[in-house]
Short mmCIF file of C-alpha atoms in Angstrom, two decimals:
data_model
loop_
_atom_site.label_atom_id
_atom_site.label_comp_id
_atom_site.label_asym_id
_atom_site.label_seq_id
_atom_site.Cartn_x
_atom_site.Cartn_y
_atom_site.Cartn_z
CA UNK K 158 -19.60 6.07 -18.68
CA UNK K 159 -22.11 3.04 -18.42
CA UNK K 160 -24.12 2.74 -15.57
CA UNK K 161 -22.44 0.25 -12.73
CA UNK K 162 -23.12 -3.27 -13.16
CA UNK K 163 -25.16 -4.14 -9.71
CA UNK K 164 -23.31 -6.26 -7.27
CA UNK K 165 -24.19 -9.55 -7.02
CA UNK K 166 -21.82 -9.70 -3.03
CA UNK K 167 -20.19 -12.43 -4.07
CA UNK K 168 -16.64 -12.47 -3.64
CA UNK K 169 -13.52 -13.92 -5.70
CA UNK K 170 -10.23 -13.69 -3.45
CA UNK K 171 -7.24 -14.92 -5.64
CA UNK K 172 -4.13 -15.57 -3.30
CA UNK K 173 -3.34 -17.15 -0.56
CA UNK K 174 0.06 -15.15 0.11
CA UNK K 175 1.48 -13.67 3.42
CA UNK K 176 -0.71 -10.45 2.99
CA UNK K 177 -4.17 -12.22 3.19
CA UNK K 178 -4.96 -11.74 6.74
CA UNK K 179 -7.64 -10.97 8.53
CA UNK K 180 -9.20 -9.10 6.40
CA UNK K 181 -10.52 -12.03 4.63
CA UNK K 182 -12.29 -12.80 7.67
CA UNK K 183 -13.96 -9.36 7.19
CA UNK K 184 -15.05 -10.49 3.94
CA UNK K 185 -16.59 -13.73 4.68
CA UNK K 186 -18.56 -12.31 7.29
CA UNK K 187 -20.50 -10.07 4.61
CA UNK K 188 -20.21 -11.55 1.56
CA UNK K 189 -20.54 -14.86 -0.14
CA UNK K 190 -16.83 -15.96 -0.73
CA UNK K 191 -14.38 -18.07 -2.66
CA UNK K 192 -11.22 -18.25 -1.61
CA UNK K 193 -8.51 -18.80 -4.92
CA UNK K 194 -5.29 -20.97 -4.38
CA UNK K 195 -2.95 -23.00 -6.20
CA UNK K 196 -4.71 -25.98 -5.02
CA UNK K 197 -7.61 -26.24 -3.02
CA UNK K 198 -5.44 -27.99 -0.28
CA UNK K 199 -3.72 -24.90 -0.17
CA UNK K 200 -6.82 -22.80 -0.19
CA UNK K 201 -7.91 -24.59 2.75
CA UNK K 202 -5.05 -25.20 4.72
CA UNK K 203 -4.88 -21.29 4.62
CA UNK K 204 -8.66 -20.63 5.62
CA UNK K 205 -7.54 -23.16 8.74
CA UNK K 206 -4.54 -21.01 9.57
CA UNK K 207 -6.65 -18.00 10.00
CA UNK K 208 -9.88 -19.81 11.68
CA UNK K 209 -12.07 -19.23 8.75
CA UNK K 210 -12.91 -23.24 7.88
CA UNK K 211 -16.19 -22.96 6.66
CA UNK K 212 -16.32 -19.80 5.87
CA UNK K 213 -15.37 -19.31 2.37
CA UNK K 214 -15.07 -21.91 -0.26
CA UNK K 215 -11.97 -23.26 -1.68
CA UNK K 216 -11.09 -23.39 -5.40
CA UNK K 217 -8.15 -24.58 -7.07
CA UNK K 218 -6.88 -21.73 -9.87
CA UNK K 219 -6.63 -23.69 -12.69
CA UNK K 220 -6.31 -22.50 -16.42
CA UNK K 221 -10.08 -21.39 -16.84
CA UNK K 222 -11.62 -21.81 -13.96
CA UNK K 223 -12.07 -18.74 -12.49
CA UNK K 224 -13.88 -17.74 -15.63
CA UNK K 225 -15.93 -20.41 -15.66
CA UNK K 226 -17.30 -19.16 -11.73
CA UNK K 227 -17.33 -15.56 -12.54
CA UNK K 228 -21.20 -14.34 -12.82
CA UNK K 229 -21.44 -10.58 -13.80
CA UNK K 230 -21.33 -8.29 -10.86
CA UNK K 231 -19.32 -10.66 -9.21
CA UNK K 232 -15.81 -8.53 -7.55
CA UNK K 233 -12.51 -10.33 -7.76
CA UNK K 234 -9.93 -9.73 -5.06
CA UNK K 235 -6.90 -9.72 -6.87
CA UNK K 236 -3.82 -10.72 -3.77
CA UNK K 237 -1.30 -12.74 -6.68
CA UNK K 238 2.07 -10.29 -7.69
CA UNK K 239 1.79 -7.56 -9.42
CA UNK K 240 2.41 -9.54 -12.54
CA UNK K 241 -0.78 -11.46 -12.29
CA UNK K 242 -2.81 -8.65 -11.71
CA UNK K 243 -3.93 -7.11 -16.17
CA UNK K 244 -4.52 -11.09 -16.56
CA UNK K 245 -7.51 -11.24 -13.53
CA UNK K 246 -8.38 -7.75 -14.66
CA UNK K 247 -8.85 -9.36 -18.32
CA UNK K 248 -11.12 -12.02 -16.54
CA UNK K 249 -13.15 -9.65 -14.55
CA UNK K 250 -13.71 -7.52 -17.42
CA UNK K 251 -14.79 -10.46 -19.76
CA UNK K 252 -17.36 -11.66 -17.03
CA UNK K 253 -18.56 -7.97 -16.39
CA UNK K 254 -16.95 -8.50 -13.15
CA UNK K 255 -15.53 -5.84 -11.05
CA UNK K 256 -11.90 -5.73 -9.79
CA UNK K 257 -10.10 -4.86 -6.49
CA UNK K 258 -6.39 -4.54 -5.60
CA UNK K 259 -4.09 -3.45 -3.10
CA UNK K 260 -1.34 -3.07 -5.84
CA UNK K 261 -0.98 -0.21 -7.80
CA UNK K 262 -2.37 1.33 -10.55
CA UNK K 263 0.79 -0.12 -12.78
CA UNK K 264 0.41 0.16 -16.62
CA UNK K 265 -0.90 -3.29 -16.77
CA UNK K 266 -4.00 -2.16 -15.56
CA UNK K 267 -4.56 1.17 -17.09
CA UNK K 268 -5.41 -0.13 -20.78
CA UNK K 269 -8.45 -1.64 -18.82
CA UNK K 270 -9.48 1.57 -17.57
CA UNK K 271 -11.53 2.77 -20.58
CA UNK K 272 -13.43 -0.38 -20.99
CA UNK K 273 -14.20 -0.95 -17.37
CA UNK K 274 -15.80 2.67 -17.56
CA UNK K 275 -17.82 1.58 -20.91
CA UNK K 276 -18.97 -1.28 -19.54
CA UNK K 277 -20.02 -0.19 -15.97
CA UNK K 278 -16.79 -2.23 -13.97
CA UNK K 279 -14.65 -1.31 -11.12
CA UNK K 280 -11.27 -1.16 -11.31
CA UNK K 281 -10.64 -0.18 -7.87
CA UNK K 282 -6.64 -0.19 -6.92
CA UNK K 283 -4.28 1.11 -4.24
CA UNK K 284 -6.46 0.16 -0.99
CA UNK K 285 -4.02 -2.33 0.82
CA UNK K 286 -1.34 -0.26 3.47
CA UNK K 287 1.57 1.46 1.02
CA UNK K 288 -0.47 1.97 -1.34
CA UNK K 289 -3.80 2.42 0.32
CA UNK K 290 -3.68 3.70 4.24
CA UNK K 291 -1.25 6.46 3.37
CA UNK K 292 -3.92 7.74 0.48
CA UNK K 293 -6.49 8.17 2.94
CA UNK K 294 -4.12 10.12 5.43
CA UNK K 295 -2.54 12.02 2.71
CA UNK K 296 -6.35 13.03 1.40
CA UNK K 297 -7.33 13.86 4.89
CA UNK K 298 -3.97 16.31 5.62
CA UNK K 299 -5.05 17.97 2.22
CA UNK K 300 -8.60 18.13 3.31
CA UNK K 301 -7.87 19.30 6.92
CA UNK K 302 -5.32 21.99 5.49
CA UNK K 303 -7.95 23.32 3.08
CA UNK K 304 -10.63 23.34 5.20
CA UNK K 305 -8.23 25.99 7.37
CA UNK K 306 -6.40 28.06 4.72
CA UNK K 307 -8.54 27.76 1.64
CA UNK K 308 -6.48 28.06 -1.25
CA UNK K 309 -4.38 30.43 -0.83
CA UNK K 310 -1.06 30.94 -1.95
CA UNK K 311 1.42 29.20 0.04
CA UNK K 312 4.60 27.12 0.14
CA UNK K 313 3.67 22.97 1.21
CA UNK K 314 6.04 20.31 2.65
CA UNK K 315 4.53 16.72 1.81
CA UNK K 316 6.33 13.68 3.04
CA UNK K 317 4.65 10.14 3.25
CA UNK K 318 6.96 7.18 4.24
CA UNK K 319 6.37 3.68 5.54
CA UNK K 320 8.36 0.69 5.88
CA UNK K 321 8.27 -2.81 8.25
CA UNK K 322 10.80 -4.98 9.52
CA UNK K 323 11.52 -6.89 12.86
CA UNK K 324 9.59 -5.93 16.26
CA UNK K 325 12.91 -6.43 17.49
CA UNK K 326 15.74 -5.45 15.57
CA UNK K 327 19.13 -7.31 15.59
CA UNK K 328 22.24 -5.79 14.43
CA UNK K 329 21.81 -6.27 11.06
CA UNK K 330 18.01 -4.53 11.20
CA UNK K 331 16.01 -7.30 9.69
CA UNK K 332 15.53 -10.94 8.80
CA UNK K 333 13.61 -12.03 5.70
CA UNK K 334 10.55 -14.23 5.85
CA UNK K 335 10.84 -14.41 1.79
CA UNK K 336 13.20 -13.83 -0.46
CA UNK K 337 15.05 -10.32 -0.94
CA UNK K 338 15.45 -10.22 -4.33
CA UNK K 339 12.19 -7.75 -4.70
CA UNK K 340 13.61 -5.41 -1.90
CA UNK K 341 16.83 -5.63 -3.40
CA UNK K 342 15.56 -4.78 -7.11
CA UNK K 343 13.54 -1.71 -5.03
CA UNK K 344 16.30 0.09 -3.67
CA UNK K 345 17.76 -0.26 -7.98
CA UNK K 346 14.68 1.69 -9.05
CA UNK K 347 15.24 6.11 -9.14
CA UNK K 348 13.10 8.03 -7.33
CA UNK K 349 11.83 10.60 -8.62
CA UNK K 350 10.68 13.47 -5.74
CA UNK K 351 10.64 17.68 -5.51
CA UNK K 352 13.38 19.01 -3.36
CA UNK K 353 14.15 23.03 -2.38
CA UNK K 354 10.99 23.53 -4.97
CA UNK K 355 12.47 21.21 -8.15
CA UNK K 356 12.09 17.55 -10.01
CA UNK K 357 14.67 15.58 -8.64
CA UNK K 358 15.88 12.13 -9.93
CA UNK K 359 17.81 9.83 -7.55
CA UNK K 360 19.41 7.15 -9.45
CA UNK K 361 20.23 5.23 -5.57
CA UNK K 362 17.34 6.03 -3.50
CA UNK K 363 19.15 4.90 -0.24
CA UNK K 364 21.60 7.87 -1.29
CA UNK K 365 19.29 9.89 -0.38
CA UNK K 366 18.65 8.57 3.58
CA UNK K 367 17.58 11.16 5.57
CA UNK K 368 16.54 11.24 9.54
CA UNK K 369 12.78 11.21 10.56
CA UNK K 370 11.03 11.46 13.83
CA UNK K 371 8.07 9.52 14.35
CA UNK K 372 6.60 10.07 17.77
CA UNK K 373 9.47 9.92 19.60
CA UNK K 374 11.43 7.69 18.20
CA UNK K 375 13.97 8.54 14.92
CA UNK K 376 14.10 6.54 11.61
CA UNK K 377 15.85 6.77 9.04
CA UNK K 378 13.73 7.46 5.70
CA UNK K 379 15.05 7.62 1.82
CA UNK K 380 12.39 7.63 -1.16
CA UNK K 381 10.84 5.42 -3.53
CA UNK K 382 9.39 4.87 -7.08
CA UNK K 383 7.85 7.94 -9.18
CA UNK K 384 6.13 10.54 -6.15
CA UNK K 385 5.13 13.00 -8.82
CA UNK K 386 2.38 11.45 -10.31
CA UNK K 387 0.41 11.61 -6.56
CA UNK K 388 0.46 15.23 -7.16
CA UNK K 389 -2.33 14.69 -9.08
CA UNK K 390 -3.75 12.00 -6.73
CA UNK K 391 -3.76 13.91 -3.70
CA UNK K 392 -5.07 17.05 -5.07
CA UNK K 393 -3.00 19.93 -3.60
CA UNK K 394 -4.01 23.39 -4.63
CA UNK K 395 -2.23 24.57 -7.96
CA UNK K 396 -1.58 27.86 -5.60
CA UNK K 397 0.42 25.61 -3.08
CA UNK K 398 4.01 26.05 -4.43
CA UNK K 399 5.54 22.49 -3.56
CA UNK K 400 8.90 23.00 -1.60
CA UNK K 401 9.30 19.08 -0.97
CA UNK K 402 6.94 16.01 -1.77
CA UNK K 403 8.36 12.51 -1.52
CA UNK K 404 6.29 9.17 -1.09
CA UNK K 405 9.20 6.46 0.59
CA UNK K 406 10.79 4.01 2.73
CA UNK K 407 11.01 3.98 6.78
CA UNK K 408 14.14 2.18 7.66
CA UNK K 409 15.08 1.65 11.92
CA UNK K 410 17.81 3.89 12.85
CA UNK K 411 21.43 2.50 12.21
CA UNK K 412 19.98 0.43 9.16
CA UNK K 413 22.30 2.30 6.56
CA UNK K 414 25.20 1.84 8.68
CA UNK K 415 24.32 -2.02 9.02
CA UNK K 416 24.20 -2.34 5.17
CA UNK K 417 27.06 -0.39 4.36
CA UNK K 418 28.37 -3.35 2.51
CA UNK K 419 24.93 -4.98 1.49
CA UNK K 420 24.32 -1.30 -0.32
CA UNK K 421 27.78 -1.27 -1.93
CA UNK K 422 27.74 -4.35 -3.32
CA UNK K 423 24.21 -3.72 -4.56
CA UNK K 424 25.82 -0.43 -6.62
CA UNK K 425 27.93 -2.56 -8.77
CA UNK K 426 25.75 -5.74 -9.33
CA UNK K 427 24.23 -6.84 -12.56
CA UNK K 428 21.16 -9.18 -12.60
CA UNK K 429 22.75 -12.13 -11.59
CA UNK K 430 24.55 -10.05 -8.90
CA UNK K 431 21.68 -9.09 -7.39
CA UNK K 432 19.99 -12.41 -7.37
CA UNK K 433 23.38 -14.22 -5.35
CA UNK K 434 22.92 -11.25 -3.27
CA UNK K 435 19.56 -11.91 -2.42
CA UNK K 436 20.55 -15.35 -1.84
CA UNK K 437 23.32 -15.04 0.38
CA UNK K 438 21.04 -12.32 2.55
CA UNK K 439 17.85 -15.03 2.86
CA UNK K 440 20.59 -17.35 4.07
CA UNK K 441 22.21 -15.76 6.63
CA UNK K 442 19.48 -13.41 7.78
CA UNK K 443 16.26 -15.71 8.07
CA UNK K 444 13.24 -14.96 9.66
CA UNK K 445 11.70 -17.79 12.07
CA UNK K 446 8.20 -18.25 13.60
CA UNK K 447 8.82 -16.76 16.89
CA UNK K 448 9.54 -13.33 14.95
CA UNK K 449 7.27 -10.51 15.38
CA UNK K 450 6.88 -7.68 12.73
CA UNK K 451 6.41 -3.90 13.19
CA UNK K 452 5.32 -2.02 10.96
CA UNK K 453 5.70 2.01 11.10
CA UNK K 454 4.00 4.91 8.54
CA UNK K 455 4.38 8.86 8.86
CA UNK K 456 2.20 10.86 6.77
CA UNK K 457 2.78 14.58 6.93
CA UNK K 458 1.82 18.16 5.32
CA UNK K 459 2.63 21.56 6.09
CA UNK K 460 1.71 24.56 4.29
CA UNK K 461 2.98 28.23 5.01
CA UNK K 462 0.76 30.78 3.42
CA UNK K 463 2.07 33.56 1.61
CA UNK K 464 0.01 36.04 4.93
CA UNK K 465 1.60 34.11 7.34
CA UNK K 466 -0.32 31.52 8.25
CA UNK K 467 1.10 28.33 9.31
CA UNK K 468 -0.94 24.50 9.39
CA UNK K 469 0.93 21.42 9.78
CA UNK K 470 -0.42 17.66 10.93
CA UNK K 471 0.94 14.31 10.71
CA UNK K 472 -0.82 10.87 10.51
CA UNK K 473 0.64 8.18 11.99
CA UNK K 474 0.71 4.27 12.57
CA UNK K 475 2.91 1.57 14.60
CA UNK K 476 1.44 -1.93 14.61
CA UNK K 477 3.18 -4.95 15.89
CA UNK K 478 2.26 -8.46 14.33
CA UNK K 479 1.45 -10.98 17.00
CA UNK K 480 0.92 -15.18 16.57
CA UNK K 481 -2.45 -14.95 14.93
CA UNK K 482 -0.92 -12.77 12.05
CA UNK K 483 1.99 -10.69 10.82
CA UNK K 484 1.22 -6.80 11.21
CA UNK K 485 1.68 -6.42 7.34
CA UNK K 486 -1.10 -9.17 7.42
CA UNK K 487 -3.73 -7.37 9.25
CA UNK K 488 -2.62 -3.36 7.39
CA UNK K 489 -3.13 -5.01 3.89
CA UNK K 490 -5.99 -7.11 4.06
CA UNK K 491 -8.36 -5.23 6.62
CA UNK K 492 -8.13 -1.76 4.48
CA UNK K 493 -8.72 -4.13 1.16
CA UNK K 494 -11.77 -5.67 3.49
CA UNK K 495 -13.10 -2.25 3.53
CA UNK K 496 -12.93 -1.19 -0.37
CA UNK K 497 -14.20 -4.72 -1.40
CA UNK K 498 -17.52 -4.41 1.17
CA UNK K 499 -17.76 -0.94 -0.68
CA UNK K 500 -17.45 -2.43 -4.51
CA UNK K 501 -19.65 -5.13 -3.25
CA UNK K 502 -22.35 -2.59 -1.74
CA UNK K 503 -22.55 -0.13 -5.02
CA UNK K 504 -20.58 2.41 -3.55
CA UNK K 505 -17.92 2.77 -5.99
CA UNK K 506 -18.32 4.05 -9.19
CA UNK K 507 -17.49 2.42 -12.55
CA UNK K 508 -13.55 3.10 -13.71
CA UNK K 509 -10.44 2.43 -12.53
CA UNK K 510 -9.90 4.50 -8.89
CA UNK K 511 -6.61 4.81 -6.73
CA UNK K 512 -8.50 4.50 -3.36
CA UNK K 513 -10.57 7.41 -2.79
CA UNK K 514 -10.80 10.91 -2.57
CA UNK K 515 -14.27 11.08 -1.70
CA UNK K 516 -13.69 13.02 1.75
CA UNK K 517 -16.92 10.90 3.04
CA UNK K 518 -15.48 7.45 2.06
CA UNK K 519 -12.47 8.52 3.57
CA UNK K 520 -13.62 9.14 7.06
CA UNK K 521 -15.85 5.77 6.70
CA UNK K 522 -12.35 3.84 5.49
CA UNK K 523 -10.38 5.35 8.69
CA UNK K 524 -13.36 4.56 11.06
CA UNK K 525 -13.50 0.98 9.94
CA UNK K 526 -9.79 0.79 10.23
CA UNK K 527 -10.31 2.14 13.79
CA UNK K 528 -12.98 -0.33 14.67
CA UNK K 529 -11.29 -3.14 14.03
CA UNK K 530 -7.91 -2.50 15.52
CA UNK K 531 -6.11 -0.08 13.59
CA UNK K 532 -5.83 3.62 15.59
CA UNK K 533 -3.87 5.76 13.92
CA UNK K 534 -2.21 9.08 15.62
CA UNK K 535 -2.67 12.51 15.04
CA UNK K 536 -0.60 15.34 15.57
CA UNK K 537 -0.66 18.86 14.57
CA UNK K 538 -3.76 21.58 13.89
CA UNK K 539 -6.94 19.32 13.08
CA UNK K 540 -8.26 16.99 10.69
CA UNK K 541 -11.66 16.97 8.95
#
């Protein structure tokens, strides 16, 4: 591995979507900062919008020109779809730039991994809310329950689900500020999780809806994507025999009853099903300006050792959006504040990363989340 090209703290923040919040602010503050759009209208309409005129400088992202700004050490903020994101880490690599996203680690992105490492780059990924916030409480649990038990043999329960929708619910359960087709494609991916000890595949994750308890209040919760490879990423003992582990979706209660039909309908669409789906569902279930999102994650572990000994403890986080900004807003961009300050201070080694696991960074990631806003809950026997 090369040594880490030094930070030069100037930032490259490509996006002006409905995730780039405050956070940005965050940025600006610290670092030296160009804010990416499709135009540069756009880029600074949006810098008005959050009360940052001034504060960053607005580009247009035209064919080339974010290569032609890029000076090595430089990090680029990657906030465009996933699609977009091996094509910035292609221009970050070729300026001996370093990259960060709140996206995951997709395949796009892990060719770039070797070369990042060889050429002293950081391909830092995962650090927005789902992925990102539930790494750090997922590390934490593991950290917390190790620090207690050791590694000892035992039988573990994982479960980390998130999801956001209206503050207030109507009958329906939620109203779309963009278009559904992405949600909609989501619920046609399998799942892959472990259940009663084993692999399981579910073809129809919302098949698999089950009832959680947050606080006091009940969800409902089914899972999402590929869990097993975070196996790996969250580092759980080899002598922890895994009884469940799913990574998923937090629903309000009653939302599989409200799309009963939505969900059957879904089961039998083709592509262009899906998309008239999506279509008909923007139309009749809009979201309007006066809306307020919520936005709810449960993060939980428990471990019964093979001796009898029992640990258990669940993170946990409930944010409202307010007029300023949309709760998924402020969870997406103020964690991705956090891992760009680090990038830009040296703190991150060369490679591609999925957050951290460094139980130091982790604390420091939580307690900037807390000073700025975002308290999270615990419950259950202590965290480190």
């Amino acid at each position: 591995m090369a040594d880490l090209i030094p930070p030069t703290g100037r930032v490259h923040w490509i996006g002006t979507g409905r995730a780039t919040g405050s956070g940005l602010g965050l940025v600006c503050d610290e670092a030296a900062t160009l804010l990416w759009g499709r135009t540069v209208a756009r880029a600074e309409s949006h810098l008005d919008r959050l009360g940052l005129t001034g504060g960053a400088e607005p580009r247009a992202l035209e064919p080339g020109a974010l290569a032609r700004e890029i000076v090595p050490g430089d990090v680029v903020v990657a906030m465009l779809p996933a699609a977009g994101h091996p094509a910035l880490a292609e221009a970050a690599l070729a300026g001996a730039a370093h990259l960060v996203s709140p996206g995951y680690a997709d395949p796009g992105l892990t060719p770039h991994a070797r070369r990042a490492a060889e050429r002293g780059s950081v391909l830092l990924t995962e650090v927005g809310l789902a992925p990102g916030v539930d790494h750090l409480f997922a590390h934490d649990l593991v950290g917390a329950a190790r620090a207690t038990l050791g590694d000892r043999p035992a039988v573990a329960d994982f479960a980390s689900h998130s999801g956001s929708g209206p503050a207030a619910p109507d009958a329906f359960r939620h109203r779309f500020d963009r278009s559904p087709h992405e949600a909609l494609t989501a619920l046609l991916t399998p799942a892959r999780t472990i259940a009663e000890g084993l692999p399981r595949l579910v073809a129809r994750p919302w098949e698999d809806t089950r009832r959680l308890t947050v606080g006091d209040e009940t969800f409902e919760a089914h899972p999402g994507r590929d869990s097993l490879p975070f196996l790996a990423t969250y580092g759980l003992p080899a002598t922890w025999r895994l009884e469940s582990f799913a990574r998923g979706t937090l629903r309000p209660d009653g939302w599989s009853a409200a799309w009963k039909p939505v969900l059957a309908e879904l089961a039998e669409a083709d592509e262009a099903g899906v998309a008239a789906l999506a279509e008909r569902l923007a139309a009749r279930q809009p979201g309007t300006d006066a809306d307020r999102d919520r936005v709810v994650m449960s993060v939980r572990l428990s471990v019964h050792t093979d001796d009898g000994t029992d640990w258990s403890g669940e993170w946990s986080l409930d944010t409202v959006g307010d007029a300023r900004e949309s709760a998924t807003a402020r969870l997406v961009s103020v964690p991705l504040a956090c891992a760009v300050l680090d990038v830009a201070a040296g703190r991150v080694p060369p490679g591609l990363h999925q957050a951290t696991d460094d139980p130091e960074a982790v604390r420091r990631w939580l307690t900037f989340l807390t000073a700025r806003g975002i308290v999270a809950t615990f419950r259950g026997d202590g965290a480190v």
